[in-house]
mmCIF file with all atom_site columns, C-alpha atoms in Angstrom:
data_model
loop_
_atom_site.group_PDB
_atom_site.id
_atom_site.type_symbol
_atom_site.label_atom_id
_atom_site.label_alt_id
_atom_site.label_comp_id
_atom_site.label_asym_id
_atom_site.label_entity_id
_atom_site.label_seq_id
_atom_site.pdbx_PDB_ins_code
_atom_site.Cartn_x
_atom_site.Cartn_y
_atom_site.Cartn_z
_atom_site.occupancy
_atom_site.B_iso_or_equiv
_atom_site.pdbx_formal_charge
_atom_site.auth_seq_id
_atom_site.auth_comp_id
_atom_site.auth_asym_id
_atom_site.auth_atom_id
_atom_site.pdbx_PDB_model_num
ATOM 1   C CA . MET A 1 1   ? 35.253  88.252  211.956 1.00 60.00 ? 1   MET A CA 1
ATOM 2   C CA . ILE A 1 2   ? 33.802  84.841  210.753 1.00 65.00 ? 2   ILE A CA 1
ATOM 3   C CA . ARG A 1 3   ? 30.170  86.228  211.945 1.00 71.00 ? 3   ARG A CA 1
ATOM 4   C CA . SER A 1 4   ? 30.681  89.158  209.665 1.00 77.00 ? 4   SER A CA 1
ATOM 5   C CA . PHE A 1 5   ? 31.840  87.102  206.664 1.00 72.00 ? 5   PHE A CA 1
ATOM 6   C CA . ARG A 1 6   ? 28.761  85.036  206.894 1.00 76.00 ? 6   ARG A CA 1
ATOM 7   C CA . SER A 1 7   ? 26.414  87.987  206.999 1.00 82.00 ? 7   SER A CA 1
ATOM 8   C CA . VAL A 1 8   ? 27.730  89.188  203.535 1.00 83.00 ? 8   VAL A CA 1
ATOM 9   C CA . SER A 1 9   ? 26.276  88.572  200.345 1.00 87.00 ? 9   SER A CA 1
ATOM 10  C CA . PRO A 1 10  ? 27.025  85.439  198.247 1.00 86.00 ? 10  PRO A CA 1
ATOM 11  C CA . LEU A 1 11  ? 28.209  87.616  195.461 1.00 89.00 ? 11  LEU A CA 1
ATOM 12  C CA . PHE A 1 12  ? 31.131  88.998  197.837 1.00 88.00 ? 12  PHE A CA 1
ATOM 13  C CA . LYS A 1 13  ? 32.128  85.816  199.258 1.00 87.00 ? 13  LYS A CA 1
ATOM 14  C CA . LEU A 1 14  ? 32.514  84.095  195.675 1.00 90.00 ? 14  LEU A CA 1
ATOM 15  C CA . SER A 1 15  ? 34.570  87.459  194.622 1.00 91.00 ? 15  SER A CA 1
ATOM 16  C CA . PHE A 1 16  ? 36.769  87.113  197.629 1.00 89.00 ? 16  PHE A CA 1
ATOM 17  C CA . ILE A 1 17  ? 37.075  83.600  197.458 1.00 90.00 ? 17  ILE A CA 1
ATOM 18  C CA . VAL A 1 18  ? 38.186  84.046  193.400 1.00 91.00 ? 18  VAL A CA 1
ATOM 19  C CA . SER A 1 19  ? 40.854  86.711  194.784 1.00 90.00 ? 19  SER A CA 1
ATOM 20  C CA . LEU A 1 20  ? 42.268  84.282  197.231 1.00 88.00 ? 20  LEU A CA 1
ATOM 21  C CA . LEU A 1 21  ? 42.627  81.596  194.635 1.00 90.00 ? 21  LEU A CA 1
ATOM 22  C CA . LEU A 1 22  ? 43.930  84.239  191.860 1.00 87.00 ? 22  LEU A CA 1
ATOM 23  C CA . LEU A 1 23  ? 46.580  85.324  194.558 1.00 86.00 ? 23  LEU A CA 1
ATOM 24  C CA . LEU A 1 24  ? 47.421  81.717  195.544 1.00 87.00 ? 24  LEU A CA 1
ATOM 25  C CA . LEU A 1 25  ? 47.720  80.358  192.233 1.00 90.00 ? 25  LEU A CA 1
ATOM 26  C CA . TRP A 1 26  ? 49.042  83.340  189.880 1.00 90.00 ? 26  TRP A CA 1
ATOM 27  C CA . VAL A 1 27  ? 50.259  86.005  191.552 1.00 87.00 ? 27  VAL A CA 1
ATOM 28  C CA . ILE A 1 28  ? 52.743  83.885  194.125 1.00 88.00 ? 28  ILE A CA 1
ATOM 29  C CA . PRO A 1 29  ? 54.193  81.681  191.719 1.00 89.00 ? 29  PRO A CA 1
ATOM 30  C CA . SER A 1 30  ? 54.854  84.372  189.580 1.00 91.00 ? 30  SER A CA 1
ATOM 31  C CA . MET A 1 31  ? 56.449  86.593  191.952 1.00 92.00 ? 31  MET A CA 1
ATOM 32  C CA . VAL A 1 32  ? 58.586  83.446  192.832 1.00 92.00 ? 32  VAL A CA 1
ATOM 33  C CA . SER A 1 33  ? 59.693  82.522  189.332 1.00 94.00 ? 33  SER A CA 1
ATOM 34  C CA . TYR A 1 34  ? 60.813  86.323  188.605 1.00 94.00 ? 34  TYR A CA 1
ATOM 35  C CA . TYR A 1 35  ? 62.999  86.499  191.803 1.00 94.00 ? 35  TYR A CA 1
ATOM 36  C CA . LYS A 1 36  ? 64.711  82.884  190.546 1.00 95.00 ? 36  LYS A CA 1
ATOM 37  C CA . ASN A 1 37  ? 64.906  84.062  187.009 1.00 95.00 ? 37  ASN A CA 1
ATOM 38  C CA . GLN A 1 38  ? 66.684  87.414  188.316 1.00 95.00 ? 38  GLN A CA 1
ATOM 39  C CA . LYS A 1 39  ? 68.917  85.431  190.508 1.00 95.00 ? 39  LYS A CA 1
ATOM 40  C CA . LEU A 1 40  ? 69.730  83.337  187.654 1.00 95.00 ? 40  LEU A CA 1
ATOM 41  C CA . TYR A 1 41  ? 70.237  86.452  185.477 1.00 94.00 ? 41  TYR A CA 1
ATOM 42  C CA . GLY A 1 42  ? 72.690  87.538  187.870 1.00 93.00 ? 42  GLY A CA 1
ATOM 43  C CA . GLN A 1 43  ? 74.919  84.230  188.083 1.00 94.00 ? 43  GLN A CA 1
ATOM 44  C CA . LYS A 1 44  ? 75.255  84.305  184.411 1.00 91.00 ? 44  LYS A CA 1
ATOM 45  C CA . VAL A 1 45  ? 76.576  88.024  184.121 1.00 89.00 ? 45  VAL A CA 1
ATOM 46  C CA . GLU A 1 46  ? 78.861  86.919  186.715 1.00 89.00 ? 46  GLU A CA 1
ATOM 47  C CA . THR A 1 47  ? 79.782  83.639  184.635 1.00 87.00 ? 47  THR A CA 1
ATOM 48  C CA . LEU A 1 48  ? 80.388  86.008  181.469 1.00 82.00 ? 48  LEU A CA 1
ATOM 49  C CA . ALA A 1 49  ? 82.426  88.555  183.483 1.00 79.00 ? 49  ALA A CA 1
ATOM 50  C CA . ALA A 1 50  ? 84.495  86.081  184.589 1.00 78.00 ? 50  ALA A CA 1
ATOM 51  C CA . LEU A 1 51  ? 84.685  84.406  181.417 1.00 74.00 ? 51  LEU A CA 1
ATOM 52  C CA . ASP A 1 52  ? 85.547  87.618  179.883 1.00 68.00 ? 52  ASP A CA 1
ATOM 53  C CA . LYS A 1 53  ? 88.276  88.246  182.177 1.00 66.00 ? 53  LYS A CA 1
ATOM 54  C CA . ARG A 1 54  ? 90.013  84.797  181.272 1.00 61.00 ? 54  ARG A CA 1
ATOM 55  C CA . VAL A 1 55  ? 89.724  85.464  177.453 1.00 56.00 ? 55  VAL A CA 1
ATOM 56  C CA . GLY A 1 56  ? 90.207  89.027  177.385 1.00 54.00 ? 56  GLY A CA 1
ATOM 57  C CA . ALA A 1 57  ? 94.041  88.323  178.787 1.00 50.00 ? 57  ALA A CA 1
ATOM 58  C CA . GLN A 1 58  ? 94.691  85.654  176.294 1.00 53.00 ? 58  GLN A CA 1
ATOM 59  C CA . LEU A 1 59  ? 93.671  87.841  173.466 1.00 58.00 ? 59  LEU A CA 1
ATOM 60  C CA . ASP A 1 60  ? 97.033  89.762  171.902 1.00 70.00 ? 60  ASP A CA 1
ATOM 61  C CA . ALA A 1 61  ? 94.731  92.848  170.030 1.00 76.00 ? 61  ALA A CA 1
ATOM 62  C CA . LYS A 1 62  ? 97.120  95.424  169.697 1.00 82.00 ? 62  LYS A CA 1
ATOM 63  C CA . PRO A 1 63  ? 95.864  99.212  170.756 1.00 85.00 ? 63  PRO A CA 1
ATOM 64  C CA . PHE A 1 64  ? 94.635  100.973 167.881 1.00 86.00 ? 64  PHE A CA 1
ATOM 65  C CA . HIS A 1 65  ? 97.114  103.406 166.230 1.00 89.00 ? 65  HIS A CA 1
ATOM 66  C CA . SER A 1 66  ? 96.462  105.131 162.634 1.00 88.00 ? 66  SER A CA 1
ATOM 67  C CA . GLU A 1 67  ? 100.127 105.156 161.625 1.00 92.00 ? 67  GLU A CA 1
ATOM 68  C CA . VAL A 1 68  ? 100.827 101.746 162.595 1.00 90.00 ? 68  VAL A CA 1
ATOM 69  C CA . PHE A 1 69  ? 97.497  100.454 161.489 1.00 91.00 ? 69  PHE A CA 1
ATOM 70  C CA . LYS A 1 70  ? 98.352  102.022 157.657 1.00 92.00 ? 70  LYS A CA 1
ATOM 71  C CA . VAL A 1 71  ? 101.802 100.820 157.886 1.00 92.00 ? 71  VAL A CA 1
ATOM 72  C CA . ASP A 1 72  ? 100.418 96.861  158.624 1.00 90.00 ? 72  ASP A CA 1
ATOM 73  C CA . ALA A 1 73  ? 97.598  97.301  156.021 1.00 91.00 ? 73  ALA A CA 1
ATOM 74  C CA . GLU A 1 74  ? 100.042 98.732  153.483 1.00 91.00 ? 74  GLU A CA 1
ATOM 75  C CA . ALA A 1 75  ? 101.542 95.210  153.435 1.00 89.00 ? 75  ALA A CA 1
ATOM 76  C CA . SER A 1 76  ? 98.115  93.562  152.081 1.00 88.00 ? 76  SER A CA 1
ATOM 77  C CA . PHE A 1 77  ? 96.602  96.380  150.155 1.00 91.00 ? 77  PHE A CA 1
ATOM 78  C CA . ASP A 1 78  ? 97.504  98.804  147.384 1.00 90.00 ? 78  ASP A CA 1
ATOM 79  C CA . LYS A 1 79  ? 96.533  101.877 148.787 1.00 93.00 ? 79  LYS A CA 1
ATOM 80  C CA . VAL A 1 80  ? 95.321  102.522 152.427 1.00 94.00 ? 80  VAL A CA 1
ATOM 81  C CA . ASP A 1 81  ? 94.166  105.757 153.963 1.00 95.00 ? 81  ASP A CA 1
ATOM 82  C CA . VAL A 1 82  ? 93.426  106.565 157.409 1.00 95.00 ? 82  VAL A CA 1
ATOM 83  C CA . THR A 1 83  ? 91.398  109.491 158.616 1.00 94.00 ? 83  THR A CA 1
ATOM 84  C CA . ALA A 1 84  ? 90.350  110.594 162.012 1.00 93.00 ? 84  ALA A CA 1
ATOM 85  C CA . ILE A 1 85  ? 86.672  111.493 162.832 1.00 93.00 ? 85  ILE A CA 1
ATOM 86  C CA . GLU A 1 86  ? 84.605  112.929 165.414 1.00 90.00 ? 86  GLU A CA 1
ATOM 87  C CA . ASN A 1 87  ? 83.798  110.948 168.421 1.00 88.00 ? 87  ASN A CA 1
ATOM 88  C CA . ASN A 1 88  ? 87.383  108.606 168.273 1.00 89.00 ? 88  ASN A CA 1
ATOM 89  C CA . MET A 1 89  ? 86.505  107.302 165.131 1.00 93.00 ? 89  MET A CA 1
ATOM 90  C CA . TYR A 1 90  ? 88.889  106.307 161.675 1.00 95.00 ? 90  TYR A CA 1
ATOM 91  C CA . ARG A 1 91  ? 87.666  106.260 158.375 1.00 96.00 ? 91  ARG A CA 1
ATOM 92  C CA . ILE A 1 92  ? 89.914  103.574 156.546 1.00 95.00 ? 92  ILE A CA 1
ATOM 93  C CA . MET A 1 93  ? 89.941  103.349 152.784 1.00 95.00 ? 93  MET A CA 1
ATOM 94  C CA . LEU A 1 94  ? 91.234  100.545 151.297 1.00 94.00 ? 94  LEU A CA 1
ATOM 95  C CA . GLU A 1 95  ? 92.363  99.668  147.735 1.00 94.00 ? 95  GLU A CA 1
ATOM 96  C CA . VAL A 1 96  ? 92.738  96.225  146.443 1.00 92.00 ? 96  VAL A CA 1
ATOM 97  C CA . ASP A 1 97  ? 92.960  94.093  143.395 1.00 89.00 ? 97  ASP A CA 1
ATOM 98  C CA . GLY A 1 98  ? 89.465  92.832  142.484 1.00 85.00 ? 98  GLY A CA 1
ATOM 99  C CA . ALA A 1 99  ? 90.840  89.119  142.182 1.00 85.00 ? 99  ALA A CA 1
ATOM 100 C CA . LYS A 1 100 ? 92.408  89.594  145.530 1.00 85.00 ? 100 LYS A CA 1
ATOM 101 C CA . ILE A 1 101 ? 89.100  90.828  147.181 1.00 86.00 ? 101 ILE A CA 1
ATOM 102 C CA . SER A 1 102 ? 88.869  87.290  149.439 1.00 86.00 ? 102 SER A CA 1
ATOM 103 C CA . SER A 1 103 ? 92.098  88.513  151.136 1.00 86.00 ? 103 SER A CA 1
ATOM 104 C CA . PHE A 1 104 ? 90.351  91.546  152.480 1.00 89.00 ? 104 PHE A CA 1
ATOM 105 C CA . TYR A 1 105 ? 87.303  89.237  153.692 1.00 89.00 ? 105 TYR A CA 1
ATOM 106 C CA . THR A 1 106 ? 90.316  87.254  155.626 1.00 89.00 ? 106 THR A CA 1
ATOM 107 C CA . TYR A 1 107 ? 91.628  90.431  156.794 1.00 89.00 ? 107 TYR A CA 1
ATOM 108 C CA . LEU A 1 108 ? 88.370  91.935  157.779 1.00 89.00 ? 108 LEU A CA 1
ATOM 109 C CA . GLN A 1 109 ? 87.432  88.744  159.836 1.00 88.00 ? 109 GLN A CA 1
ATOM 110 C CA . ASN A 1 110 ? 91.205  89.032  161.961 1.00 86.00 ? 110 ASN A CA 1
ATOM 111 C CA . LEU A 1 111 ? 90.873  92.961  162.029 1.00 87.00 ? 111 LEU A CA 1
ATOM 112 C CA . SER A 1 112 ? 89.415  92.738  165.710 1.00 82.00 ? 112 SER A CA 1
ATOM 113 C CA . LEU A 1 113 ? 91.821  90.108  166.738 1.00 82.00 ? 113 LEU A CA 1
ATOM 114 C CA . ASN A 1 114 ? 94.700  91.453  165.474 1.00 85.00 ? 114 ASN A CA 1
ATOM 115 C CA . TYR A 1 115 ? 93.671  95.634  167.029 1.00 87.00 ? 115 TYR A CA 1
ATOM 116 C CA . ALA A 1 116 ? 91.479  96.709  169.900 1.00 84.00 ? 116 ALA A CA 1
ATOM 117 C CA . VAL A 1 117 ? 88.873  97.918  167.062 1.00 87.00 ? 117 VAL A CA 1
ATOM 118 C CA . SER A 1 118 ? 85.148  97.256  165.962 1.00 86.00 ? 118 SER A CA 1
ATOM 119 C CA . VAL A 1 119 ? 83.406  98.131  162.726 1.00 90.00 ? 119 VAL A CA 1
ATOM 120 C CA . VAL A 1 120 ? 80.774  100.441 163.313 1.00 90.00 ? 120 VAL A CA 1
ATOM 121 C CA . GLU A 1 121 ? 79.169  101.352 160.255 1.00 89.00 ? 121 GLU A CA 1
ATOM 122 C CA . PRO A 1 122 ? 78.393  99.509  156.888 1.00 92.00 ? 122 PRO A CA 1
ATOM 123 C CA . LEU A 1 123 ? 81.136  98.873  154.818 1.00 94.00 ? 123 LEU A CA 1
ATOM 124 C CA . ILE A 1 124 ? 81.049  100.867 151.250 1.00 94.00 ? 124 ILE A CA 1
ATOM 125 C CA . PHE A 1 125 ? 82.384  99.014  148.090 1.00 94.00 ? 125 PHE A CA 1
ATOM 126 C CA . GLU A 1 126 ? 83.166  100.980 144.981 1.00 93.00 ? 126 GLU A CA 1
ATOM 127 C CA . ASP A 1 127 ? 84.369  99.527  141.839 1.00 91.00 ? 127 ASP A CA 1
ATOM 128 C CA . LYS A 1 128 ? 87.358  101.450 140.159 1.00 87.00 ? 128 LYS A CA 1
ATOM 129 C CA . LYS A 1 129 ? 88.646  100.023 136.816 1.00 86.00 ? 129 LYS A CA 1
ATOM 130 C CA . GLY A 1 130 ? 89.090  96.235  138.355 1.00 85.00 ? 130 GLY A CA 1
ATOM 131 C CA . LYS A 1 131 ? 90.220  97.578  141.645 1.00 91.00 ? 131 LYS A CA 1
ATOM 132 C CA . ILE A 1 132 ? 87.817  97.939  144.578 1.00 93.00 ? 132 ILE A CA 1
ATOM 133 C CA . ARG A 1 133 ? 87.910  100.923 146.920 1.00 94.00 ? 133 ARG A CA 1
ATOM 134 C CA . ILE A 1 134 ? 86.705  99.574  150.599 1.00 94.00 ? 134 ILE A CA 1
ATOM 135 C CA . THR A 1 135 ? 85.386  102.310 153.045 1.00 95.00 ? 135 THR A CA 1
ATOM 136 C CA . MET A 1 136 ? 84.904  101.382 156.667 1.00 95.00 ? 136 MET A CA 1
ATOM 137 C CA . VAL A 1 137 ? 84.647  103.497 159.911 1.00 95.00 ? 137 VAL A CA 1
ATOM 138 C CA . VAL A 1 138 ? 86.165  101.943 163.007 1.00 93.00 ? 138 VAL A CA 1
ATOM 139 C CA . GLN A 1 139 ? 86.248  102.652 166.608 1.00 90.00 ? 139 GLN A CA 1
ATOM 140 C CA . PRO A 1 140 ? 89.075  101.692 168.580 1.00 87.00 ? 140 PRO A CA 1
ATOM 141 C CA . TYR A 1 141 ? 87.720  100.399 172.342 1.00 77.00 ? 141 TYR A CA 1
#
């Protein structure tokens, strides 16, 4: 094999050596890095799953029920309307006095802590003679 390598043209020898160097200096370290990152990603996913199980057990979010939500929200807002729409989603229309809009923002921040829901569409604000009507779509999880 060495004799046959000696009889090959110098251009082929040069390209063969460059290919070996490329393999040793770029491809193999890239593969090692890829598998190392893949293993690290798997470990982080497992850590997050364990953390989610620990924290999930401590949260006291109630399952979403439209009537219970309506009764709870009527204590904070002037008018509350909850209607079911497709794909297990609910359209919630709240009406609040313009001066008390900060109470809505506090309510919105704590919504996912109190109920197992997420807001899936942008909020719609309408000004109606000093009162603000807020429309949002939530989805229970």
